[in-house]
Coordinates of C-alpha atoms in Angstrom, one line a residue:
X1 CA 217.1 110.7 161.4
X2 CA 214.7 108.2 161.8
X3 CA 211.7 108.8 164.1
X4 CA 210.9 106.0 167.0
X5 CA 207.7 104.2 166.2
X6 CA 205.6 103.8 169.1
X7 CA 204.0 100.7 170.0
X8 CA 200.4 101.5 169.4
X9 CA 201.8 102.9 165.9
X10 CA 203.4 98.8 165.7
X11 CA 200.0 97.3 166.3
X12 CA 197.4 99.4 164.2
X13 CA 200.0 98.7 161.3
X14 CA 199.9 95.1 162.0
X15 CA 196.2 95.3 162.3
X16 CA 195.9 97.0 159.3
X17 CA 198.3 94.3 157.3
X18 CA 194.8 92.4 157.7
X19 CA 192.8 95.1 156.5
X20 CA 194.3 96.8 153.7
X21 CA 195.2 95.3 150.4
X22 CA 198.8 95.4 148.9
X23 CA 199.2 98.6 146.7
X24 CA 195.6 100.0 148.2
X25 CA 195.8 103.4 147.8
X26 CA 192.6 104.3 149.5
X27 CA 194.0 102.7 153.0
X28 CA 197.2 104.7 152.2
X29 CA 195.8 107.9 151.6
X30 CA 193.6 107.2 154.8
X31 CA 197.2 106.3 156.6
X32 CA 198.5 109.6 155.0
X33 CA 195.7 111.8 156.3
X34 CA 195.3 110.4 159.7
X35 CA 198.2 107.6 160.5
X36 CA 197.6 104.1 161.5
X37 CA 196.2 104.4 165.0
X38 CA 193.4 106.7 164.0
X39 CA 192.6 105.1 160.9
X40 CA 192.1 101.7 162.5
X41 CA 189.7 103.6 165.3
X42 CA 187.6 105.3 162.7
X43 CA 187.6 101.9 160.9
X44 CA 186.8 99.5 164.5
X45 CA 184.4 102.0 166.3
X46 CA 181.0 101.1 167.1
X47 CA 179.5 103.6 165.3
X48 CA 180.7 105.1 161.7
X49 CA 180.5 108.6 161.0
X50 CA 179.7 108.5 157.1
X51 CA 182.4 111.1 156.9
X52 CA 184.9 109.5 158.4
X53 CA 186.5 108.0 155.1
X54 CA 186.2 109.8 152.0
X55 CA 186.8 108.3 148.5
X56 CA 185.6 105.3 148.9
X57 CA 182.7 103.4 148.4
X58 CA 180.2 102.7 151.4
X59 CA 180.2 99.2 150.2
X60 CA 184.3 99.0 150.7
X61 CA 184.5 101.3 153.6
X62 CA 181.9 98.3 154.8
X63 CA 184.2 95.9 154.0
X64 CA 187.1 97.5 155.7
X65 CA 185.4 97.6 158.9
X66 CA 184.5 94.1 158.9
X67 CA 188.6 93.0 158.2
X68 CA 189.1 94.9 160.9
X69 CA 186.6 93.4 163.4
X70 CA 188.8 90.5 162.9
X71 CA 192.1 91.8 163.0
X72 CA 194.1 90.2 166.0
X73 CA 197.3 92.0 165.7
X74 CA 198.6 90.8 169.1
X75 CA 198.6 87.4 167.6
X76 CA 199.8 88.0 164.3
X77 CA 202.8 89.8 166.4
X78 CA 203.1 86.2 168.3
X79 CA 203.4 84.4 165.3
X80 CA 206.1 86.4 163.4
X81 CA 208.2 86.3 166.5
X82 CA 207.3 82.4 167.0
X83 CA 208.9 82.0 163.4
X84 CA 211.6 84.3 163.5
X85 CA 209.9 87.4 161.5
X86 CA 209.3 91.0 162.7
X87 CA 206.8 93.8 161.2
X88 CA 209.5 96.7 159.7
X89 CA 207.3 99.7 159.5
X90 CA 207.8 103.3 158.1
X91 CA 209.8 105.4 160.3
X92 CA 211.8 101.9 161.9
X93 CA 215.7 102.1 160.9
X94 CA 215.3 99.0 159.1
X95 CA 212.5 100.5 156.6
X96 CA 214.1 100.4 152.8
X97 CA 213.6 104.4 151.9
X98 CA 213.0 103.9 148.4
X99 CA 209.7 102.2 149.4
X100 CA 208.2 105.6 150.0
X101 CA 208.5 106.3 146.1
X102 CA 205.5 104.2 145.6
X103 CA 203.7 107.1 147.4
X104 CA 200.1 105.9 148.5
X105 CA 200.3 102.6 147.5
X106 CA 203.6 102.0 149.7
X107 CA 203.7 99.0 152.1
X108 CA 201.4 99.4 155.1
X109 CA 204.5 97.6 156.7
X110 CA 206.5 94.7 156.0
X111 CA 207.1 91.4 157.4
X112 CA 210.6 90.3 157.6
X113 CA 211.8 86.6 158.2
X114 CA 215.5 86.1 158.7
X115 CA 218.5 87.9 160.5
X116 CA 220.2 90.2 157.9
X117 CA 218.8 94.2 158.2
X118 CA 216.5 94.5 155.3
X119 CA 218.0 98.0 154.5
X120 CA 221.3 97.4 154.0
X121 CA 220.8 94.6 151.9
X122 CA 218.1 96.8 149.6
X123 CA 220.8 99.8 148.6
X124 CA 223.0 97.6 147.5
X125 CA 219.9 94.8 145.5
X126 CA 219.3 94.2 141.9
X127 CA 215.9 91.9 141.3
X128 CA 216.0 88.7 138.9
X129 CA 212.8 88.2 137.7
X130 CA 211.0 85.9 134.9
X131 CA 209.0 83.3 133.5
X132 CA 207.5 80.3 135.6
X133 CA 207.9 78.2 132.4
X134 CA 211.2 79.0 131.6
X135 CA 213.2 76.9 129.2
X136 CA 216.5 75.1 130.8
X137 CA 218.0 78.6 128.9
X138 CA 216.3 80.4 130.9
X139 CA 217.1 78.8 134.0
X140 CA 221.2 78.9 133.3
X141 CA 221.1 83.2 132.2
X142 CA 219.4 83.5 135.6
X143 CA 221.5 81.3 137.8
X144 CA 224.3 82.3 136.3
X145 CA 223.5 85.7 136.6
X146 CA 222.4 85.6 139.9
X147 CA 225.7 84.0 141.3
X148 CA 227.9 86.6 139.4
X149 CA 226.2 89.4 141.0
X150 CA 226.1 87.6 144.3
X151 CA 229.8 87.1 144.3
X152 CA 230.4 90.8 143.2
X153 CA 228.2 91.8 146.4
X154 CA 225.0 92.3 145.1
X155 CA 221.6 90.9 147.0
X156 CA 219.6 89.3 144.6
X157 CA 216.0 89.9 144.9
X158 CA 213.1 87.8 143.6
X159 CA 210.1 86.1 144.0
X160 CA 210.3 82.4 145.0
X161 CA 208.6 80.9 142.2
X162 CA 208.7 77.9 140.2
X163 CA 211.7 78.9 136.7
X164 CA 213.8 82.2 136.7
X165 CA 212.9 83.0 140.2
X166 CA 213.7 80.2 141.7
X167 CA 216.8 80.0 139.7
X168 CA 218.1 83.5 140.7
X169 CA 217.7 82.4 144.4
X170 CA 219.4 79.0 144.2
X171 CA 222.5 80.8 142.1
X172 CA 222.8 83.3 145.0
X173 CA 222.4 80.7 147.1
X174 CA 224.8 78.7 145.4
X175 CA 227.5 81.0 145.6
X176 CA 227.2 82.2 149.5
X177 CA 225.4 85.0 148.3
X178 CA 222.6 87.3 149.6
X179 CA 219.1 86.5 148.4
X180 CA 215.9 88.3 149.2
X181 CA 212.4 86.5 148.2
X182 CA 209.3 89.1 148.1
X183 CA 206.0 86.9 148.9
X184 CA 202.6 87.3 147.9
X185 CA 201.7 85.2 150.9
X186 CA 202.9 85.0 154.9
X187 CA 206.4 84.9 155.7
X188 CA 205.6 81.8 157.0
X189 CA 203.9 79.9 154.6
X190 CA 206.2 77.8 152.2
X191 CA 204.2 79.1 148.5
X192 CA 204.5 77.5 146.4
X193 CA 204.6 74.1 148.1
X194 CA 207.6 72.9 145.9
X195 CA 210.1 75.6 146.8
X196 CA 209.3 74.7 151.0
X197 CA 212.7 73.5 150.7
X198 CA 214.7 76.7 149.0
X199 CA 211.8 79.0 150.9
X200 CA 213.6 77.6 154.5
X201 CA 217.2 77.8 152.7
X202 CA 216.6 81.6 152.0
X203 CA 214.9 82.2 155.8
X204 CA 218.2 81.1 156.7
X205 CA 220.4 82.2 155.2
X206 CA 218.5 85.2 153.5
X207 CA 215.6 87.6 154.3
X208 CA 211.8 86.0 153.6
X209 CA 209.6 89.3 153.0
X210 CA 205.9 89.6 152.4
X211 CA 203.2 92.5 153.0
X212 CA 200.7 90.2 154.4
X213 CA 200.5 88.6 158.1
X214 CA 201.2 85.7 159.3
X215 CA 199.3 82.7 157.8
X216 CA 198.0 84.6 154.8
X217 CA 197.5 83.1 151.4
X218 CA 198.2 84.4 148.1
X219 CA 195.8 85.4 145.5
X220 CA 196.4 86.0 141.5
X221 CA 196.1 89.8 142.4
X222 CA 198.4 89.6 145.3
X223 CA 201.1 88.2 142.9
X224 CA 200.6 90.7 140.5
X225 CA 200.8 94.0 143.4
X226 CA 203.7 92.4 145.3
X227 CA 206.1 92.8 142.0
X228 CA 205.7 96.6 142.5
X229 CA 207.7 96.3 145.9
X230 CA 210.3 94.2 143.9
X231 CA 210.7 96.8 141.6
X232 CA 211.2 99.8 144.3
X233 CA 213.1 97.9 146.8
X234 CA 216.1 97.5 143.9
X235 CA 218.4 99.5 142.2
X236 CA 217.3 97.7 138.7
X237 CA 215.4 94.5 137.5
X238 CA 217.0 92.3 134.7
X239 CA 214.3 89.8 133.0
X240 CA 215.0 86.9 132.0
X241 CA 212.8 85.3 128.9
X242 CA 208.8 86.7 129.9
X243 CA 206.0 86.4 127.4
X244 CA 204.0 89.0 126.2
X245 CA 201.7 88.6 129.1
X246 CA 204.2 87.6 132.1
X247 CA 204.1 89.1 135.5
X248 CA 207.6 89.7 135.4
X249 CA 207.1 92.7 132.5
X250 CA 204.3 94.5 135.2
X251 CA 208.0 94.2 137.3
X252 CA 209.8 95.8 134.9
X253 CA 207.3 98.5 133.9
X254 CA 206.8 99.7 137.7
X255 CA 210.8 99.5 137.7
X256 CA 210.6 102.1 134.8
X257 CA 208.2 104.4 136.5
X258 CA 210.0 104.6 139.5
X259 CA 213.1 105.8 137.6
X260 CA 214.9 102.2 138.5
X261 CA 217.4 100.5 136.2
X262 CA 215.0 98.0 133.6
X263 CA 217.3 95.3 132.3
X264 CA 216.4 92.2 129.4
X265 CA 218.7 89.4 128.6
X266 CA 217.9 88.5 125.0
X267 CA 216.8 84.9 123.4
X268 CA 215.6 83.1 120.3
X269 CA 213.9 85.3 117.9
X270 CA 211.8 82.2 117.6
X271 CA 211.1 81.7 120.9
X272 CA 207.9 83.2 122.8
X273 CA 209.1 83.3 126.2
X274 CA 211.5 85.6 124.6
X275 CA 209.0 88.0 123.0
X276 CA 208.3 90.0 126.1
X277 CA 211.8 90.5 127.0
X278 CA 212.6 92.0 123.1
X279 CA 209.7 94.0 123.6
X280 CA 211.1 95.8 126.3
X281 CA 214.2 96.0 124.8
X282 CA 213.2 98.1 121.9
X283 CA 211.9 100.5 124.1
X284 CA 213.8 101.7 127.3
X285 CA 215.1 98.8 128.7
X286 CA 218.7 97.8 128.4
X287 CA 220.1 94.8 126.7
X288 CA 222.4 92.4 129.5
X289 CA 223.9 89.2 129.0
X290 CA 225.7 88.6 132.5
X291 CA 226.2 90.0 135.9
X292 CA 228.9 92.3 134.7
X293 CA 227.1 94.1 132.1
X294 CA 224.7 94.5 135.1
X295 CA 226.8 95.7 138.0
X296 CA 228.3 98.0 135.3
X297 CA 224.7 99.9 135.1
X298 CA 223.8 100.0 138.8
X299 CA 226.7 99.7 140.1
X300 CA 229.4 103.1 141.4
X301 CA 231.5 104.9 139.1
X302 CA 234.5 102.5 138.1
X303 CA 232.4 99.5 138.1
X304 CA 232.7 98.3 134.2
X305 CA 232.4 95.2 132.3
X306 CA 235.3 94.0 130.5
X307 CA 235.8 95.3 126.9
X308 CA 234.0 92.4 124.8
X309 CA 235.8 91.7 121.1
X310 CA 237.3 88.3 119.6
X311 CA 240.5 86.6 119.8
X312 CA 243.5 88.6 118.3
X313 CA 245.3 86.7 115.7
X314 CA 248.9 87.2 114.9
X315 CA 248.1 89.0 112.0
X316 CA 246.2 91.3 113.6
X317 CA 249.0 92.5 115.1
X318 CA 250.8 93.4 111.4
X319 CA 251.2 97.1 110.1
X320 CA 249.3 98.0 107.5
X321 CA 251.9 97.2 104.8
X322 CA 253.0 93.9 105.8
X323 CA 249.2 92.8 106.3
X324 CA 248.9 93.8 102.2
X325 CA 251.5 91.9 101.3
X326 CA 250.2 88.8 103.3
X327 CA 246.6 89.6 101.8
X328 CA 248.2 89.6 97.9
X329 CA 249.9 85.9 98.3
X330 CA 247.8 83.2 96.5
X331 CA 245.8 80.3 98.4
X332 CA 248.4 77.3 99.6
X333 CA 249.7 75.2 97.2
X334 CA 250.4 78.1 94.9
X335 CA 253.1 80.1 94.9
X336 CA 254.0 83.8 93.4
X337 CA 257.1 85.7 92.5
X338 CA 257.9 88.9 94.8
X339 CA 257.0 90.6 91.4
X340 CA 253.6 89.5 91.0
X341 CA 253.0 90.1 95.0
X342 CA 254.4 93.7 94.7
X343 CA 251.9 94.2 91.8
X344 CA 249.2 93.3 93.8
X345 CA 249.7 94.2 97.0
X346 CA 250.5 97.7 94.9
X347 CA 253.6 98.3 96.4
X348 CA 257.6 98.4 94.9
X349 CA 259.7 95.1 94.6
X350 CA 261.9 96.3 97.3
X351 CA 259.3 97.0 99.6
X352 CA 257.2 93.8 99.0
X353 CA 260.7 91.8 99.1
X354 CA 261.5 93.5 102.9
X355 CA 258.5 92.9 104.4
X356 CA 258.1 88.8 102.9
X357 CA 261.5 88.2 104.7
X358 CA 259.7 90.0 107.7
X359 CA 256.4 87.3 107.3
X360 CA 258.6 84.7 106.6
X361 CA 260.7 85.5 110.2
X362 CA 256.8 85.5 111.9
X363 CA 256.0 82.3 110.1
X364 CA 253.7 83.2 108.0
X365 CA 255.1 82.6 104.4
X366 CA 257.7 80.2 103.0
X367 CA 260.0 80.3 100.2
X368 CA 260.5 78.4 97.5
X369 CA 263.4 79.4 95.1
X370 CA 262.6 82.5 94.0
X371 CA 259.1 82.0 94.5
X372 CA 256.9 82.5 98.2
X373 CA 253.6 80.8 99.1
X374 CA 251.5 80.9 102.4
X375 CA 252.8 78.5 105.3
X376 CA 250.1 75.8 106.3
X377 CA 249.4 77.4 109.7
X378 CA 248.5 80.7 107.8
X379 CA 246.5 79.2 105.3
X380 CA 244.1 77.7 107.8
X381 CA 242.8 81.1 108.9
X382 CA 241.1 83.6 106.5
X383 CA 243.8 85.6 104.3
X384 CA 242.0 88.8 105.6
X385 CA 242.0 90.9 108.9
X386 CA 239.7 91.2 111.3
X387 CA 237.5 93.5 110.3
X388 CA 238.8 93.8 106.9
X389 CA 242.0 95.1 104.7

């Protein structure tokens, strides 16, 4: 069960939201060793005791200190509540579980924006994740993907940016699903400034989540740490088209460590946004082309994808005899005595003369005289099985 976090527990965390960088796993080591209300005294007292942080630089333990001189985390508190957040902390019923598997460089806490319990959504979450530049391909496998796990009851969790991330929010969206948007900035602060739009759509309707207070601005590094709560937050993460280079593999690869679900959908050969995802697929990742191929991997035992095969044509619905004696007729407009059909279909008069009456009952033969030929509707489809005699 779930131990009550104490105020003064609350506000060092908050504090320390200021203080310690995402995924720093000095400060979570420190909050380890000596939890957040002594860790932020050592770090705010007037005088430091040289010993009073070990493995770390003087310089950063310097640094440290002076974040949190500044720290307000009475305001920050004000703010989040002002726009609708809270602070979810370790040891708070609403804390996602599987964020401890990051180990030291777990959350100092999280911000939440929006009225669904960030728990429940995250056992039941997959993450959609990809390229900023994504071609209009790229944009549809995500959607589209999103929405069919949305509608099956998955939350779909990603990033908020500008191509597959955005995409996989507005298909969840889209269908009345449940989306989830991990920021690398405040939960207030619309980044970037051409999703404010989808960013107040998902605090409504969705959860807004970010590591950092109220106000704060993302960095390149910040972008780069958050995807490592994407990837432990969710059962699996599917990319969608990533370059050799993208963000969205550093996703995948912390999905892998943590022992999470790593999912590609495939494109072009040619193309280069696809390079990253084929990558990963000839390694450990697993190849996806919609949400039920997805659900099938994370999902509970009897949750499986559809067998996928072709059309079944009439004749592949023949017995192995008949379908010989259909393969031996000539192309249309020629015809062949039951003689020359039993030769080659390598079977007796009789038996090649029963089963051309049988074809000819199906519609697929005609006869003239003495003489049978393929009907029209036979001839326009390959005189073979599926798959071959």
């Amino acid at each position: 069960m779930d131990q009550r976090v104490t105020e003064g527990e609350r506000r060092a965390r908050a504090a320390l939201t200021r203080v310690v960088e995402p995924g720093d796993e000095h400060g979570g080591r420190w909050l380890r060793e000596l939890g957040a209300e002594e860790l932020l005294r050592r770090l705010t007292s007037a005088r430091y005791e040289s010993d009073a942080l070990t493995g770390a630089s003087e310089r950063r333990i310097h640094g440290f200190r002076l974040r949190a001189a500044r720290a307000e985390p009475d305001r920050d508190l004000a703010a989040a509540e002002a726009c609708g957040a809270r602070l979810v902390v370790p040891g708070d019923p609403e804390w996602p579980s599987q964020l401890d598997d990051l180990g030291d460089a777990r959350p100092v806490g999280l911000w939440v924006r929006g009225r669904p319990d960030l728990r429940r959504w995250a056992l039941r979450s997959v993450a959609v994740v990809g390229a900023r530049a994504c071609t209009p391909y790229g944009a549809h496998m995500a959607a589209t993907l999103a929405s069919g796990l949305a509608e099956r009851g998955w939350v779909v969790v990603s990033g908020a940016a500008f191509g597959v991330d955005g995409a996989a929010h507005r298909g969840a969206l889209a269908a009345a699903g449940a989306t989830v948007a991990v920021l690398a900035c405040g939960v207030d602060v619309a980044y970037p400034r051409g999703h404010a739009g989808l960013i107040g759509r998902i605090a409504e309707q969705g959860l807004l989540v970010g590591e950092l207070p109220p106000g704060a601005h993302p960095t390149p590094s910040r972008f780069i740490l958050r995807n490592r709560v994407i990837a432990a937050l969710t059962r699996g993460t599917v990319v969608v088209e990533a370059e050799y280079r993208s963000g969205s593999l550093v996703t995948a690869r912390a999905a892998q460590r943590l022992g999470r679900f790593t999912m590609g959908v495939p494109g072009p050969a040619t193309s280069g946004l696809s390079a990253g995802v084929h990558e990963l697929l000839r390694g450990e990742a697993e190849l996806v082309t919609d949400a039920a191929e997805v659900a099938e991997l994370i999902g509970d035992i009897g949750d499986l994808a559809p067998p996928r095969r072709g059309p079944v044509l009439p004749r592949d619905l023949l017995d192995p005899l008949s379908a010989r004696v259909l393969e031996a007729l000539p192309p249309r407009g020629r015809t062949a005595t039951g003689t020359d059909i039993a030769r080659d279909a390598g079977t007796t008069v009789d038996e090649a003369l029963g089963r051309l009456y049988e074809l000819h009952s199906l519609g697929f033969v005609e006869r003239h005289g003495q003489d049978w030929q393929l009907t029209a509707e036979a001839a326009r489809r390959p005189n073979a099985r599926r798959g071959g005699a």
